[in-house]
Short mmCIF file of C-alpha atoms and ligand atoms in Angstrom, two decimals:
data_model
loop_
_atom_site.label_atom_id
_atom_site.label_comp_id
_atom_site.label_asym_id
_atom_site.label_seq_id
_atom_site.Cartn_x
_atom_site.Cartn_y
_atom_site.Cartn_z
CA UNK A 45 116.18 73.19 12.26
CA UNK A 46 118.64 69.87 11.76
CA UNK A 47 119.53 69.05 8.09
CA UNK A 48 120.16 65.52 8.76
CA UNK A 49 117.17 63.31 7.59
CA UNK A 50 117.95 60.18 9.22
CA UNK A 51 118.21 62.27 12.96
CA UNK A 52 114.91 63.92 11.54
CA UNK A 53 113.33 60.63 10.66
CA UNK A 54 114.51 59.31 14.09
CA UNK A 55 113.44 61.83 16.17
CA UNK A 56 110.04 62.41 14.63
CA UNK A 57 109.17 58.87 15.23
CA UNK A 58 110.07 59.02 18.68
CA UNK A 59 108.13 62.04 19.58
CA UNK A 60 104.82 60.37 17.99
CA UNK A 61 105.32 57.43 20.07
CA UNK A 62 105.68 59.57 23.12
CA UNK A 63 102.83 61.54 22.12
CA UNK A 64 100.89 58.17 21.93
CA UNK A 65 101.88 57.15 25.44
CA UNK A 66 100.84 60.78 26.62
CA UNK A 67 97.32 60.28 24.72
CA UNK A 68 96.71 56.71 26.18
CA UNK A 69 97.70 57.69 29.91
CA UNK A 70 94.85 60.56 29.35
CA UNK A 71 97.43 63.48 29.85
CA UNK A 72 97.13 64.69 26.31
CA UNK A 73 93.65 65.01 25.22
CA UNK A 74 93.69 68.19 22.95
CA UNK A 75 94.66 67.24 18.95
CA UNK A 76 95.68 70.62 19.11
CA UNK A 77 98.46 70.11 21.89
CA UNK A 78 99.05 66.77 20.28
CA UNK A 79 100.19 68.33 16.99
CA UNK A 80 102.14 70.73 18.95
CA UNK A 81 104.01 67.96 20.85
CA UNK A 82 104.41 66.03 17.41
CA UNK A 83 106.25 69.03 15.44
CA UNK A 84 108.24 70.78 18.03
CA UNK A 85 111.56 68.93 18.62
CA UNK A 86 112.55 68.87 21.96
CA UNK A 87 115.94 67.29 21.10
CA UNK A 88 116.98 71.16 19.67
CA UNK A 89 116.02 72.67 22.66
CA UNK A 90 117.73 70.19 25.18
CA UNK A 91 121.35 69.47 23.38
CA UNK A 92 122.42 68.36 26.80
CA UNK A 93 121.24 67.84 30.51
CA UNK A 94 122.67 66.93 33.67
CA UNK A 95 122.25 63.40 35.10
CA UNK A 96 121.46 63.05 39.22
CA UNK A 97 125.31 62.84 39.42
CA UNK A 98 125.73 66.34 37.60
CA UNK A 99 127.38 64.42 34.84
CA UNK A 100 126.88 66.36 31.38
CA UNK A 101 124.61 64.07 29.24
CA UNK A 102 125.22 65.69 25.66
CA UNK A 103 124.35 65.29 21.83
CA UNK A 104 128.11 65.98 21.32
CA UNK A 105 129.41 63.48 23.21
CA UNK A 106 129.90 60.29 21.51
CA UNK A 107 129.95 58.52 25.18
CA UNK A 108 126.53 60.20 25.90
CA UNK A 109 124.57 60.55 22.76
CA UNK A 110 122.46 57.37 22.88
CA UNK A 111 121.51 58.11 26.33
CA UNK A 112 120.98 61.91 25.40
CA UNK A 113 118.93 60.90 22.47
CA UNK A 114 116.66 58.48 24.59
CA UNK A 115 116.27 60.81 27.41
CA UNK A 116 115.27 63.64 25.34
CA UNK A 117 112.27 61.66 23.92
CA UNK A 118 111.33 60.20 27.06
CA UNK A 119 108.40 61.55 29.73
CA UNK A 120 111.28 62.63 31.69
CA UNK A 121 112.19 66.04 33.37
CA UNK A 122 116.06 66.95 32.38
CA UNK A 123 118.23 69.45 34.34
CA UNK A 124 119.62 71.59 31.97
CA UNK A 125 121.47 74.59 33.99
CA UNK A 126 123.42 74.60 37.39
CA UNK A 127 124.26 77.30 39.69
CA UNK A 128 126.89 76.37 42.10
CA UNK A 129 126.04 72.56 42.26
CA UNK A 130 122.58 73.13 42.67
CA UNK A 131 120.02 72.73 39.65
CA UNK A 132 118.76 76.09 38.51
CA UNK A 133 116.73 75.04 35.13
CA UNK A 134 115.30 72.19 33.73
CA UNK A 135 113.19 71.06 30.96
CA UNK A 136 109.96 69.81 32.44
CA UNK A 137 108.43 66.29 32.32
CA UNK A 138 106.56 66.20 28.93
CA UNK A 139 103.26 64.78 30.98
CA UNK A 140 103.19 67.80 33.36
CA UNK A 141 103.90 70.41 30.22
CA UNK A 142 100.84 68.58 28.47
CA UNK A 143 98.64 68.88 31.80
CA UNK A 144 99.52 72.15 32.31
CA UNK A 145 98.97 73.88 28.40
CA UNK A 146 95.87 71.99 28.40
CA UNK A 147 94.73 73.47 31.63
CA UNK A 148 95.64 76.83 30.25
CA UNK A 149 92.62 76.78 28.16
CA UNK A 150 94.05 79.04 25.53
CA UNK A 151 92.44 79.01 22.24
CA UNK A 152 93.92 79.86 18.95
CA UNK A 153 92.58 81.71 16.25
CA UNK A 154 90.80 84.53 18.67
CA UNK A 155 93.78 86.71 19.45
CA UNK A 156 94.80 85.52 22.50
CA UNK A 157 98.24 86.62 24.23
CA UNK A 158 99.80 84.44 26.78
CA UNK A 159 102.90 85.21 29.20
CA UNK A 160 104.97 82.79 30.29
CA UNK A 161 107.40 82.73 33.28
CA UNK A 162 110.52 80.96 33.03
CA UNK A 163 111.92 80.70 29.65
CA UNK A 164 114.28 77.71 30.35
CA UNK A 165 115.12 75.80 27.08
CA UNK A 166 112.60 77.69 25.06
CA UNK A 167 110.54 74.41 24.57
CA UNK A 168 107.50 75.23 26.16
CA UNK A 169 107.57 78.92 24.71
CA UNK A 170 107.82 76.70 21.15
CA UNK A 171 105.03 74.97 21.85
CA UNK A 172 102.73 77.95 22.78
CA UNK A 173 103.92 79.85 19.76
CA UNK A 174 103.24 76.56 17.74
CA UNK A 175 99.58 76.73 18.74
CA UNK A 176 98.94 80.59 19.13
CA UNK A 177 101.34 82.28 16.74
CA UNK A 178 104.54 84.49 17.15
CA UNK A 179 102.51 87.70 18.52
CA UNK A 180 100.73 85.79 21.16
CA UNK A 181 103.47 84.45 23.10
CA UNK A 182 105.95 86.81 25.46
CA UNK A 183 108.49 84.35 27.66
CA UNK A 184 110.62 85.74 30.02
CA UNK A 185 113.25 84.03 32.13
CA UNK A 186 116.23 85.89 34.33
CA UNK A 187 119.36 84.06 33.32
CA UNK A 188 121.06 85.81 30.67
CA UNK A 189 122.67 82.77 29.09
CA UNK A 190 119.18 80.62 29.22
CA UNK A 191 117.71 83.45 26.83
CA UNK A 192 120.48 83.58 24.37
CA UNK A 193 120.29 79.77 24.07
CA UNK A 194 116.42 80.02 23.85
CA UNK A 195 115.95 82.92 21.24
CA UNK A 196 118.81 80.77 19.09
CA UNK A 197 116.63 77.75 19.44
CA UNK A 198 113.28 79.06 18.60
CA UNK A 199 114.88 81.10 15.67
CA UNK A 200 116.33 77.66 14.55
CA UNK A 201 112.89 76.05 14.91
CA UNK A 202 111.08 78.70 13.09
CA UNK A 203 109.63 80.40 16.07
CA UNK A 204 109.50 83.91 16.86
CA UNK A 205 107.69 84.64 20.23
CA UNK A 206 108.84 87.96 22.09
CA UNK A 207 111.78 86.24 24.24
CA UNK A 208 112.64 88.82 27.19
CA UNK A 209 115.34 88.87 29.51
CA UNK A 210 113.43 90.09 32.86
CA UNK A 211 112.94 89.14 36.53
CA UNK A 212 109.24 87.53 36.01
CA UNK A 213 108.12 88.57 39.44
CA UNK A 214 107.58 91.84 37.50
CA UNK A 215 105.56 90.14 34.53
CA UNK A 216 106.32 92.28 31.21
CA UNK A 217 104.21 95.27 31.42
CA UNK A 218 105.33 96.20 27.96
CA UNK A 219 103.15 93.74 26.12
CA UNK A 220 100.20 93.89 28.96
CA UNK A 221 97.33 92.77 29.19
CA UNK A 222 97.71 89.14 28.95
CA UNK A 223 94.71 86.58 28.35
CA UNK A 224 96.54 84.18 30.41
CA UNK A 225 100.00 84.05 32.48
CA UNK A 226 101.66 80.62 32.97
CA UNK A 227 104.61 79.95 35.14
CA UNK A 228 106.88 77.18 34.98
CA UNK A 229 108.57 78.16 38.39
CA UNK A 230 107.00 77.75 41.55
CA UNK A 231 105.54 80.63 43.59
CA UNK A 232 104.95 81.61 47.33
CA UNK A 233 101.77 83.51 46.25
CA UNK A 234 100.60 85.38 43.20
CA UNK A 235 102.87 88.49 42.05
CA UNK A 236 100.72 91.60 42.19
CA UNK A 237 102.24 92.77 38.68
CA UNK A 238 100.46 89.49 37.31
CA UNK A 239 97.46 90.39 38.53
CA UNK A 240 97.87 94.03 37.38
CA UNK A 241 98.79 92.51 34.03
CA UNK A 242 95.46 90.53 33.48
CA UNK A 243 92.87 91.03 30.96
CA UNK A 244 90.08 92.21 32.60
CA UNK A 245 86.63 91.19 31.47
CA UNK A 246 83.78 88.92 33.07
CA UNK A 247 83.58 85.07 33.57
CA UNK A 248 85.27 83.17 30.79
CA UNK A 249 86.88 86.36 28.88
CA UNK A 250 88.34 87.41 32.14
CA UNK A 251 92.45 86.74 32.24
CA UNK A 252 93.44 83.52 33.96
CA UNK A 253 96.64 82.61 36.12
CA UNK A 254 98.23 79.32 35.79
CA UNK A 255 101.12 78.46 38.32
CA UNK A 256 102.89 75.56 40.68
CA UNK A 257 102.01 76.91 43.96
CA UNK A 258 103.81 75.07 46.86
CA UNK A 259 103.36 71.00 45.09
CA UNK A 260 100.77 71.33 43.08
CA UNK A 261 99.22 73.55 40.25
CA UNK A 262 96.67 76.21 41.00
CA UNK A 263 94.55 78.06 38.48
CA UNK A 264 92.83 81.61 38.99
CA UNK A 265 90.63 83.58 37.18
CA UNK A 266 90.69 87.65 37.65
CA UNK A 267 87.41 88.59 39.45
CA UNK A 268 88.51 92.42 39.97
CA UNK A 269 91.16 94.90 40.02
CA UNK A 270 94.06 92.74 41.93
CA UNK A 271 91.64 90.10 42.80
CA UNK A 272 91.43 86.23 41.52
CA UNK A 273 89.94 83.33 42.58
CA UNK A 274 90.15 79.58 41.64
CA UNK A 275 91.22 76.18 42.37
CA UNK A 276 94.12 73.65 42.46
CA UNK A 277 94.06 71.09 39.88
CA UNK A 278 94.57 67.19 41.29
CA UNK A 279 98.20 65.60 41.45
CA UNK A 280 101.43 67.00 41.86
CA UNK A 281 103.41 69.37 40.57
CA UNK A 282 107.29 69.81 41.46
CA UNK A 283 108.88 73.11 40.03
CA UNK A 284 112.33 75.02 40.66
CA UNK A 285 111.17 78.36 42.46
CA UNK A 286 110.53 81.66 41.03
CA UNK A 287 113.97 83.31 42.23
CA UNK A 288 114.02 86.83 43.41
CA UNK A 289 118.08 87.33 43.03
CA UNK A 290 121.03 85.00 41.92
CA UNK A 291 121.25 82.85 44.91
CA UNK A 292 117.13 82.60 46.46
CA UNK A 293 115.76 79.25 45.70
CA UNK A 294 118.62 77.43 45.86
CA UNK A 295 118.44 74.77 48.26
CA UNK A 296 119.82 74.98 51.74
CA UNK A 297 122.74 72.79 52.72
CA UNK A 298 121.41 70.36 55.68
CA UNK A 299 121.83 71.31 58.94
CA UNK A 300 123.78 69.02 61.17
CA UNK A 301 121.85 66.22 62.43
CA UNK A 302 119.90 66.64 65.58
CA UNK A 303 121.41 64.89 68.84
CA UNK A 304 118.73 65.56 71.19
CA UNK A 305 116.16 63.20 73.13
CA UNK A 306 113.69 61.55 71.07
CA UNK A 307 110.14 61.78 71.52
CA UNK A 308 107.19 59.92 70.26
CA UNK A 309 104.99 61.28 67.15
CA UNK A 310 101.95 60.51 65.65
CA UNK A 311 102.92 61.26 62.22
CA UNK A 312 104.07 58.14 60.62
CA UNK A 313 107.34 57.69 58.37
CA UNK A 314 105.19 56.96 55.40
CA UNK A 315 103.46 60.43 55.80
CA UNK A 316 106.55 62.15 54.54
CA UNK A 317 106.21 60.45 51.12
CA UNK A 318 102.34 61.18 51.00
CA UNK A 319 101.97 63.77 48.08
CA UNK A 320 98.58 65.02 49.54
CA UNK A 321 99.92 65.47 53.00
CA UNK A 322 103.19 67.11 51.41
CA UNK A 323 101.09 69.52 49.92
CA UNK A 324 99.42 70.91 52.82
CA UNK A 325 102.90 71.03 53.89
CA UNK A 326 104.16 73.05 51.01
CA UNK A 327 101.42 75.61 51.71
CA UNK A 328 101.90 75.39 56.07
CA UNK A 329 105.79 75.31 55.45
CA UNK A 330 106.71 76.56 51.90
CA UNK A 331 110.31 76.03 52.36
CA UNK A 332 111.21 72.65 53.45
CA UNK A 333 113.73 70.19 52.13
CA UNK A 334 113.51 66.90 52.71
CA UNK A 335 115.77 63.14 52.85
CA UNK A 336 114.60 59.91 53.02
CA UNK A 337 115.75 56.18 53.63
CA UNK A 338 114.35 53.74 51.40
CA UNK A 339 113.48 49.99 52.06
CA UNK A 340 114.06 47.52 49.29
CA UNK A 341 110.14 48.42 48.08
CA UNK A 342 110.89 52.10 47.66
CA UNK A 343 108.94 53.09 51.19
CA UNK A 344 110.17 55.30 53.64
CA UNK A 345 111.64 53.95 56.89
CA UNK A 346 113.36 57.45 58.02
CA UNK A 347 113.03 60.95 56.99
CA UNK A 348 115.14 64.06 57.86
CA UNK A 349 113.38 67.79 57.21
CA UNK A 350 114.82 70.98 57.57
CA UNK A 351 113.85 74.82 57.14
CA UNK A 352 116.07 77.62 56.19
CA UNK A 353 116.40 78.93 59.72
CA UNK A 354 118.54 76.09 60.63
CA UNK A 355 115.77 73.88 62.26
CA UNK A 356 116.20 70.14 61.65
CA UNK A 357 113.81 67.18 62.78
CA UNK A 358 114.51 63.44 62.02
CA UNK A 359 111.96 61.04 61.91
CA UNK A 360 113.21 57.73 63.30
CA UNK A 361 111.74 54.26 61.95
CA UNK A 362 110.96 53.60 65.46
CA UNK A 363 108.36 56.04 65.36
CA UNK A 364 110.08 58.82 67.39
CA UNK A 365 111.41 62.64 66.26
CA UNK A 366 114.80 64.42 67.38
CA UNK A 367 114.69 68.07 66.60
CA UNK A 368 117.04 71.03 67.12
CA UNK A 369 117.42 74.38 65.95
CA UNK A 370 115.52 77.88 66.88
CA UNK A 371 111.53 76.67 66.66
CA UNK A 372 109.72 73.72 67.14
CA UNK A 373 109.18 72.66 63.63
CA UNK A 374 108.12 69.21 64.00
CA UNK A 375 104.87 70.38 66.10
CA UNK A 376 103.82 72.22 63.14
CA UNK A 377 104.18 69.65 61.10
CA UNK A 378 102.12 67.27 63.52
CA UNK A 379 99.55 70.11 63.77
CA UNK A 380 99.08 69.74 59.79
CA UNK A 381 99.12 66.47 60.11
CA UNK A 382 95.86 66.37 62.84
CA UNK A 383 94.13 68.71 60.35
CA UNK A 384 95.10 66.34 57.41
CA UNK A 385 93.67 63.18 58.71
CA UNK A 386 90.45 64.82 60.38
CA UNK A 387 89.58 66.28 56.86
CA UNK A 388 90.25 62.52 55.61
CA UNK A 389 93.16 63.44 53.92
CA UNK A 390 92.59 65.97 50.96
CA UNK A 391 94.40 65.75 47.87
CA UNK A 392 95.28 69.41 46.05
CA UNK A 393 91.76 69.44 44.13
CA UNK A 394 89.93 70.04 47.55
CA UNK A 395 91.88 73.47 48.09
CA UNK A 396 91.44 76.64 46.41
CA UNK A 397 93.07 80.12 46.21
CA UNK A 398 91.37 83.73 46.88
CA UNK A 399 93.64 86.80 46.26
CA UNK A 400 92.34 90.20 47.26
CA UNK A 401 93.97 93.38 47.64
CA UNK A 402 95.39 92.70 51.29
CA UNK A 403 95.81 89.24 51.09
CA UNK A 404 95.89 85.75 49.53
CA UNK A 405 94.36 82.67 51.36
CA UNK A 406 94.43 79.02 50.39
CA UNK A 407 91.50 77.57 51.71
CA UNK A 408 90.18 73.71 52.11
CA UNK A 409 86.92 72.80 50.80
CA UNK A 410 85.80 76.41 50.16
CA UNK A 411 86.46 80.15 51.13
CA UNK A 412 84.66 79.33 54.55
CA UNK A 413 86.90 76.38 55.28
CA UNK A 414 90.31 75.96 57.46
CA UNK A 415 92.63 78.55 55.63
CA UNK A 416 96.13 79.87 55.51
CA UNK A 417 97.79 83.16 54.58
CA UNK A 418 100.46 83.10 51.78
CA UNK A 419 103.42 85.56 52.75
CA UNK A 420 104.02 87.92 49.41
C1 SAM B 533 111.71 74.35 34.98
S1 SAM B 533 112.36 75.63 34.39
C2 SAM B 533 111.50 76.53 33.03
C3 SAM B 533 111.11 75.24 32.00
C4 SAM B 533 111.09 76.04 30.52
N1 SAM B 533 109.52 76.70 30.43
C5 SAM B 533 111.02 75.35 29.52
O1 SAM B 533 110.24 74.71 28.78
O2 SAM B 533 112.17 74.83 29.12
C6 SAM B 533 111.67 77.13 35.55
C7 SAM B 533 112.63 78.54 34.77
O3 SAM B 533 112.54 79.50 35.79
C8 SAM B 533 113.06 80.46 35.67
N2 SAM B 533 113.07 81.38 36.68
C9 SAM B 533 113.26 81.13 37.76
N3 SAM B 533 112.75 82.39 38.72
C10 SAM B 533 112.71 83.41 37.46
C11 SAM B 533 112.10 84.70 37.64
N4 SAM B 533 112.12 85.69 38.81
N5 SAM B 533 112.04 85.32 36.51
C12 SAM B 533 111.80 84.62 35.38
N6 SAM B 533 112.21 83.59 35.39
C13 SAM B 533 112.70 82.74 36.25
C14 SAM B 533 114.43 79.78 35.81
O4 SAM B 533 115.77 80.51 35.35
C15 SAM B 533 114.07 78.63 35.04
O5 SAM B 533 114.97 78.62 33.69
#
């Protein structure tokens, strides 16, 4: 831990101010998590990050030190690792971390065991360990350099959770079962290994998984062997994907813009920035990338959307769309928009997830409502 008393005092004051702001906004309500955020020094876990231009903003560089110091004490997600120009790890936004930790329903003093998928900087693992203790926390990441750095920072700050270099898709069977599994990277469906590694039990004793799925957070409880059910939480959550290999999950390059004939569409440009509609799309079409043009008020006036198969659609300011590629992506988006408006623009909290041996389904307004199966 830092030995500079001035720095220690300055960072403690800034952490307290952030905690107060998160409490005032209602994002941090549990006194035990409040204390964890006050005590665990995020600046130690994020000694540098990359800004939106890719520039390294570092504590060690006199030109960027002030910007670094401000950023690590603000409610900002900070990119901390890049692969081939794409962001591959970040320190998540503290307000989102607070929401997730509270939603995890972890209790201290009862020997709960938590598995975190996506160690990243180690900051979230430190918060978990602060509250639950060293033996209660296991954290895994696929990146050897991230794991080495996180281990060193955890030791420096006095935390000793189990830090493991592994593909989190497989969980970490050696220390199973877990009362809670928390993923800090986005899943497309619940990996079966996680279900197998959850504590069994009934009702509130059963193991739970909290993970970003699509553009929101889902919390499911084990209901039987390889079975679980739960709901999405309100609000959006934008996380990097769980990778299966070194290149998976890195955003695809935008294909050339479509040149074909424009046709009218009922999907307004504003829908492309509507988080509730985008959540539905993240379930229906999980691998889309988007680009926008914005007006002076920050509203989208045009958008491009493409999928990894090379299909690209451009939505124009006059309400028309052009598209090229191997399939009609835009008609899928139109179909989803019709369903979305017919159901009064549901937010994530109206959706749920049922997992059983054979399939995983996201449903709207109940397991009998409209539903979509997730690809494993
Ligand atoms: C948003 S960052 C995690 C932030 C982290 N919890 C923290 O406090 O800094 C997402 C992390 O998920 C990791 N990740 C992606 N795919 C993974 C996988 N298959 N297994 C384990 N970790 C993975 C990435 O390497 C990245 O570090």
